Amino acid sequence: MPKTKLALVGIGKIALDQHVPALAASPDWDLAATISRRGTVPGVEAFTDFAAFLAARPDVTVVSLCMPPVPRYDFAQAALLAGRHVMLEKPPGATLAEVQALASLAAARGLTLYTTWHSRMAQAVAPAKAWLAGKTVTRAHITWREDVRKWHPGQDWVFEPGGMGVFDPGINALSILTEILPSPVHLTAATLTFPENCQTAIAAELTFTGGVTADFDWRQIGPQTWDIRVDTAQGRLDLRMGGNVLELDGKPAGGVHSIMGEYPALYARMNALVAAGQSEVDLAPMTHVADALTLGRRLMTEPFVL
Ligand code: NAP
C-alpha cells in the first residue's frame, strides 16, 4: 500500500517531540509538507502560508494541526473546505461550539475529522477500562501536578484566553477518566486559582458526581504526578504515569514508563478512520473543562511568570 501524504501544521514542541517521530516510524504516512511561520522539519517541503500550501499540494489529502487551540479553527475550516481530512491536537479547539461546527462541516463534505486525545492511547488505559467494566465505582481521585515551566517553556499562550491554563494538562486526565469510567459523571463544583497577572488558572480542584474529585496544579517542583485512583466495590485501581502504568489493589499489573506509544497509536487510528470514511469527535473531556469554567469559584494568587 502506498503511504498517504500528510502535512503537519504548527511546527513547535509537540510536533517535533511526538508527531514527527511517530510519522517517521509509521508504515501508513508520508510527511509531505509542513506549514509553520518559523518551524520546519529537515528534508520536508516547508510552507509558511496555509492557503499557498492548499493551492500548491492537492496531493496531500490529510492535515494534522499541532498549533495551540485558539488559532486552530481557521486552519481546520480552511482544510475541510479544501477537501482535506483533519486531525486535531488536544484540546480540539478553543470552544465547544467551534469544534461542533467543524464536525458538521466534515460530515457535510464526507471528510474525516479526528479529535485526538493522546492520553487515551497510554498503555494502561484500555486494560483499566476493561477491568472497570461492570464494576461499581465508589469514588475516584485524579492528582495531576506538574511544573509548567518544565513542560511549557516560553509558551505564553497557556496563560492567555483560550490557553486553558492548568486544564491544558488536566484535560489529559479528564480524557482518561471519560474513557475508563463505566458510567458517566458530571461536574458539580470547582475552585480555580488564578495568578493575578494571568487570564487562565494555574490550579483547580474539581468535584463530580459519583464521588469523583480532581486536583490539578501547575506549580509542582520535583517529582511530577499524573495519577488516577479508582475505588470500586470489587477492588482498587491506580493509573500512574499519565495512564501508562497500571496497579490493581496496590500491585503492579502492567504498562510501561513511557509515553512514546501514544502518538503512533493516534496516527494508526487516523489511518483507520480515513480508510473507513469515518470521523471521531468526542468532546466529553472538554465539556468538563467548560463546566468547571462555568461553575468555578475564583481564587487569586501571586503573579506567575513562565
Ligand atoms: P507550541 O510549541 O507553543 O506551538 C506549536 C507551534 O504552533 C508554534 O511553534 C508555532 O509555530 C505555531 N503557532 C503558535 N501560535 C500560533 C498562531 N497564533 N497561529 C498559527 N500558528 C501558531 O505548543 P505545543 O506545546 O507544541 O502545543 C500545541 C498543542 O499541542 C496544544 O494544544 C497542546 O495542548 C498540545 N500538546 C502539547 C504537548 C506538550 O508537551 N507541549 C503535549 C501534548 C499535546 P510557528 O511560529 O512556526 O508558526
mmCIF file of C-alpha atoms in Angstrom, residues 54-216:
data_model
loop_
_atom_site.group_PDB
_atom_site.id
_atom_site.type_symbol
_atom_site.label_atom_id
_atom_site.label_comp_id
_atom_site.label_asym_id
_atom_site.label_seq_id
_atom_site.Cartn_x
_atom_site.Cartn_y
_atom_site.Cartn_z
ATOM 1 C CA LEU A 54 -3.560 24.127 -0.069
ATOM 2 C CA ALA A 55 -3.219 25.542 -3.574
ATOM 3 C CA ALA A 56 0.197 24.004 -4.289
ATOM 4 C CA ARG A 57 -0.262 20.492 -2.862
ATOM 5 C CA PRO A 58 -3.655 18.953 -3.735
ATOM 6 C CA ASP A 59 -1.911 15.560 -3.471
ATOM 7 C CA VAL A 60 -1.632 15.987 0.333
ATOM 8 C CA THR A 61 -5.024 14.736 1.450
ATOM 9 C CA VAL A 62 -4.629 14.879 5.253
ATOM 10 C CA VAL A 63 -3.542 17.680 7.589
ATOM 11 C CA SER A 64 -2.629 17.329 11.245
ATOM 12 C CA LEU A 65 -2.946 20.552 13.237
ATOM 13 C CA CYS A 66 -0.414 20.971 16.063
ATOM 14 C CA MET A 67 -0.633 24.666 16.888
ATOM 15 C CA PRO A 68 -2.216 25.946 20.145
ATOM 16 C CA PRO A 69 -6.034 25.699 20.300
ATOM 17 C CA VAL A 70 -7.074 29.320 19.669
ATOM 18 C CA PRO A 71 -5.772 29.683 16.079
ATOM 19 C CA ARG A 72 -6.696 26.101 15.153
ATOM 20 C CA TYR A 73 -10.294 26.607 13.958
ATOM 21 C CA ASP A 74 -9.395 28.805 10.986
ATOM 22 C CA PHE A 75 -6.876 26.240 9.734
ATOM 23 C CA ALA A 76 -9.276 23.321 10.244
ATOM 24 C CA GLN A 77 -12.129 25.085 8.467
ATOM 25 C CA ALA A 78 -9.901 26.055 5.522
ATOM 26 C CA ALA A 79 -8.588 22.493 5.262
ATOM 27 C CA LEU A 80 -12.072 20.949 5.260
ATOM 28 C CA LEU A 81 -13.316 23.489 2.711
ATOM 29 C CA ALA A 82 -10.347 22.458 0.546
ATOM 30 C CA GLY A 83 -11.368 18.802 0.812
ATOM 31 C CA ARG A 84 -8.691 17.619 3.250
ATOM 32 C CA HIS A 85 -9.182 15.227 6.166
ATOM 33 C CA VAL A 86 -8.246 16.848 9.509
ATOM 34 C CA MET A 87 -6.621 15.596 12.702
ATOM 35 C CA LEU A 88 -6.701 17.934 15.721
ATOM 36 C CA GLU A 89 -4.298 18.044 18.683
ATOM 37 C CA LYS A 90 -5.906 18.172 22.104
ATOM 38 C CA PRO A 91 -7.836 20.154 23.211
ATOM 39 C CA PRO A 92 -9.577 20.076 19.814
ATOM 40 C CA GLY A 93 -10.336 23.795 19.794
ATOM 41 C CA ALA A 94 -10.812 26.920 21.835
ATOM 42 C CA THR A 95 -14.568 26.380 22.300
ATOM 43 C CA LEU A 96 -17.037 23.512 22.128
ATOM 44 C CA ALA A 97 -19.161 25.255 19.503
ATOM 45 C CA GLU A 98 -16.322 25.712 17.051
ATOM 46 C CA VAL A 99 -15.479 22.011 17.173
ATOM 47 C CA GLN A 100 -19.141 21.136 16.674
ATOM 48 C CA ALA A 101 -19.123 23.424 13.630
ATOM 49 C CA LEU A 102 -16.088 21.590 12.260
ATOM 50 C CA ALA A 103 -17.793 18.238 12.860
ATOM 51 C CA SER A 104 -20.835 19.397 10.881
ATOM 52 C CA LEU A 105 -18.635 20.681 8.066
ATOM 53 C CA ALA A 106 -16.652 17.438 7.905
ATOM 54 C CA ALA A 107 -19.859 15.390 7.849
ATOM 55 C CA ALA A 108 -21.385 17.564 5.114
ATOM 56 C CA ARG A 109 -18.276 17.155 2.952
ATOM 57 C CA GLY A 110 -17.762 13.433 3.638
ATOM 58 C CA LEU A 111 -14.369 14.079 5.259
ATOM 59 C CA THR A 112 -12.704 12.655 8.369
ATOM 60 C CA LEU A 113 -12.356 14.821 11.474
ATOM 61 C CA TYR A 114 -10.470 13.260 14.391
ATOM 62 C CA THR A 115 -10.345 14.987 17.779
ATOM 63 C CA THR A 116 -7.324 13.208 19.240
ATOM 64 C CA TRP A 117 -6.816 12.562 22.948
ATOM 65 C CA HIS A 118 -3.271 11.238 23.184
ATOM 66 C CA SER A 119 -3.547 10.163 26.830
ATOM 67 C CA ARG A 120 -6.313 7.736 25.894
ATOM 68 C CA MET A 121 -3.666 5.856 23.919
ATOM 69 C CA ALA A 122 -1.468 5.419 27.017
ATOM 70 C CA GLN A 123 -0.509 1.781 27.596
ATOM 71 C CA ALA A 124 -2.692 1.064 30.624
ATOM 72 C CA VAL A 125 -5.888 2.897 29.640
ATOM 73 C CA ALA A 126 -7.522 0.082 27.663
ATOM 74 C CA PRO A 127 -6.693 -2.531 30.381
ATOM 75 C CA ALA A 128 -8.045 -0.154 33.038
ATOM 76 C CA LYS A 129 -11.272 0.313 31.094
ATOM 77 C CA ALA A 130 -11.640 -3.445 30.693
ATOM 78 C CA TRP A 131 -11.007 -4.041 34.427
ATOM 79 C CA LEU A 132 -13.547 -1.394 35.469
ATOM 80 C CA ALA A 133 -16.278 -2.618 33.104
ATOM 81 C CA GLY A 134 -19.203 -3.905 35.138
ATOM 82 C CA LYS A 135 -17.683 -2.845 38.490
ATOM 83 C CA THR A 136 -19.295 -0.404 40.942
ATOM 84 C CA VAL A 137 -17.175 2.730 41.333
ATOM 85 C CA THR A 138 -17.442 4.117 44.884
ATOM 86 C CA ARG A 139 -15.032 7.043 44.417
ATOM 87 C CA ALA A 140 -12.167 8.224 42.255
ATOM 88 C CA HIS A 141 -9.473 10.866 42.537
ATOM 89 C CA ILE A 142 -7.195 12.469 39.961
ATOM 90 C CA THR A 143 -3.879 14.022 41.027
ATOM 91 C CA TRP A 144 -2.312 15.859 38.078
ATOM 92 C CA ARG A 145 0.529 18.043 39.342
ATOM 93 C CA GLU A 146 3.359 19.206 37.108
ATOM 94 C CA ASP A 147 5.810 22.064 36.617
ATOM 95 C CA VAL A 148 4.535 24.360 33.858
ATOM 96 C CA ARG A 149 7.988 25.920 33.465
ATOM 97 C CA LYS A 150 9.420 22.493 32.617
ATOM 98 C CA TRP A 151 6.741 21.423 30.113
ATOM 99 C CA HIS A 152 5.759 24.767 28.522
ATOM 100 C CA PRO A 153 8.922 26.875 28.389
ATOM 101 C CA GLY A 154 8.203 30.222 26.761
ATOM 102 C CA GLN A 155 4.630 29.259 25.784
ATOM 103 C CA ASP A 156 2.847 32.409 26.940
ATOM 104 C CA TRP A 157 -0.365 31.282 25.163
ATOM 105 C CA VAL A 158 -1.179 28.876 28.012
ATOM 106 C CA PHE A 159 -1.968 31.848 30.278
ATOM 107 C CA GLU A 160 -3.883 33.811 27.632
ATOM 108 C CA PRO A 161 -7.671 33.476 26.979
ATOM 109 C CA GLY A 162 -8.349 30.092 25.360
ATOM 110 C CA GLY A 163 -5.000 28.700 26.514
ATOM 111 C CA MET A 164 -6.800 26.727 29.252
ATOM 112 C CA GLY A 165 -4.056 27.164 31.870
ATOM 113 C CA VAL A 166 -3.758 24.090 34.094
ATOM 114 C CA PHE A 167 -6.583 22.467 32.134
ATOM 115 C CA ASP A 168 -4.153 22.063 29.227
ATOM 116 C CA PRO A 169 -2.586 19.076 31.065
ATOM 117 C CA GLY A 170 -5.675 18.449 33.212
ATOM 118 C CA ILE A 171 -7.787 17.711 30.154
ATOM 119 C CA ASN A 172 -5.497 14.734 29.524
ATOM 120 C CA ALA A 173 -6.595 13.275 32.870
ATOM 121 C CA LEU A 174 -10.219 14.014 32.003
ATOM 122 C CA SER A 175 -9.771 12.279 28.645
ATOM 123 C CA ILE A 176 -8.708 9.146 30.517
ATOM 124 C CA LEU A 177 -11.453 9.461 33.138
ATOM 125 C CA THR A 178 -14.176 9.783 30.493
ATOM 126 C CA GLU A 179 -12.750 6.753 28.693
ATOM 127 C CA ILE A 180 -12.422 4.320 31.615
ATOM 128 C CA LEU A 181 -15.367 5.006 33.945
ATOM 129 C CA PRO A 182 -18.198 2.511 33.424
ATOM 130 C CA SER A 183 -20.805 5.279 33.906
ATOM 131 C CA PRO A 184 -20.503 8.978 33.018
ATOM 132 C CA VAL A 185 -20.214 11.649 35.727
ATOM 133 C CA HIS A 186 -20.708 15.400 35.605
ATOM 134 C CA LEU A 187 -19.092 18.306 37.380
ATOM 135 C CA THR A 188 -20.876 19.863 40.381
ATOM 136 C CA ALA A 189 -18.281 22.294 41.796
ATOM 137 C CA ALA A 190 -14.858 23.748 41.096
ATOM 138 C CA THR A 191 -12.326 26.056 42.705
ATOM 139 C CA LEU A 192 -9.969 27.746 40.257
ATOM 140 C CA THR A 193 -6.796 29.576 41.301
ATOM 141 C CA PHE A 194 -5.685 32.403 39.009
ATOM 142 C CA PRO A 195 -2.331 34.231 39.309
ATOM 143 C CA GLU A 196 -3.293 37.878 39.376
ATOM 144 C CA ASN A 197 -1.390 38.563 36.130
ATOM 145 C CA CYS A 198 -2.858 35.590 34.175
ATOM 146 C CA GLN A 199 -6.074 35.022 32.211
ATOM 147 C CA THR A 200 -6.197 31.281 32.969
ATOM 148 C CA ALA A 201 -5.996 29.165 36.136
ATOM 149 C CA ILE A 202 -2.752 27.689 37.475
ATOM 150 C CA ALA A 203 -4.548 25.255 39.800
ATOM 151 C CA ALA A 204 -8.005 23.706 40.030
ATOM 152 C CA GLU A 205 -9.955 21.475 42.385
ATOM 153 C CA LEU A 206 -12.944 19.735 40.812
ATOM 154 C CA THR A 207 -15.857 17.793 42.258
ATOM 155 C CA PHE A 208 -18.009 15.500 40.130
ATOM 156 C CA THR A 209 -20.980 13.277 40.801
ATOM 157 C CA GLY A 210 -20.220 9.693 41.852
ATOM 158 C CA GLY A 211 -17.557 10.605 44.416
ATOM 159 C CA VAL A 212 -15.098 11.714 41.738
ATOM 160 C CA THR A 213 -12.645 14.528 42.536
ATOM 161 C CA ALA A 214 -9.623 16.064 40.814
ATOM 162 C CA ASP A 215 -6.624 18.127 41.894
ATOM 163 C CA PHE A 216 -4.710 19.904 39.111
#
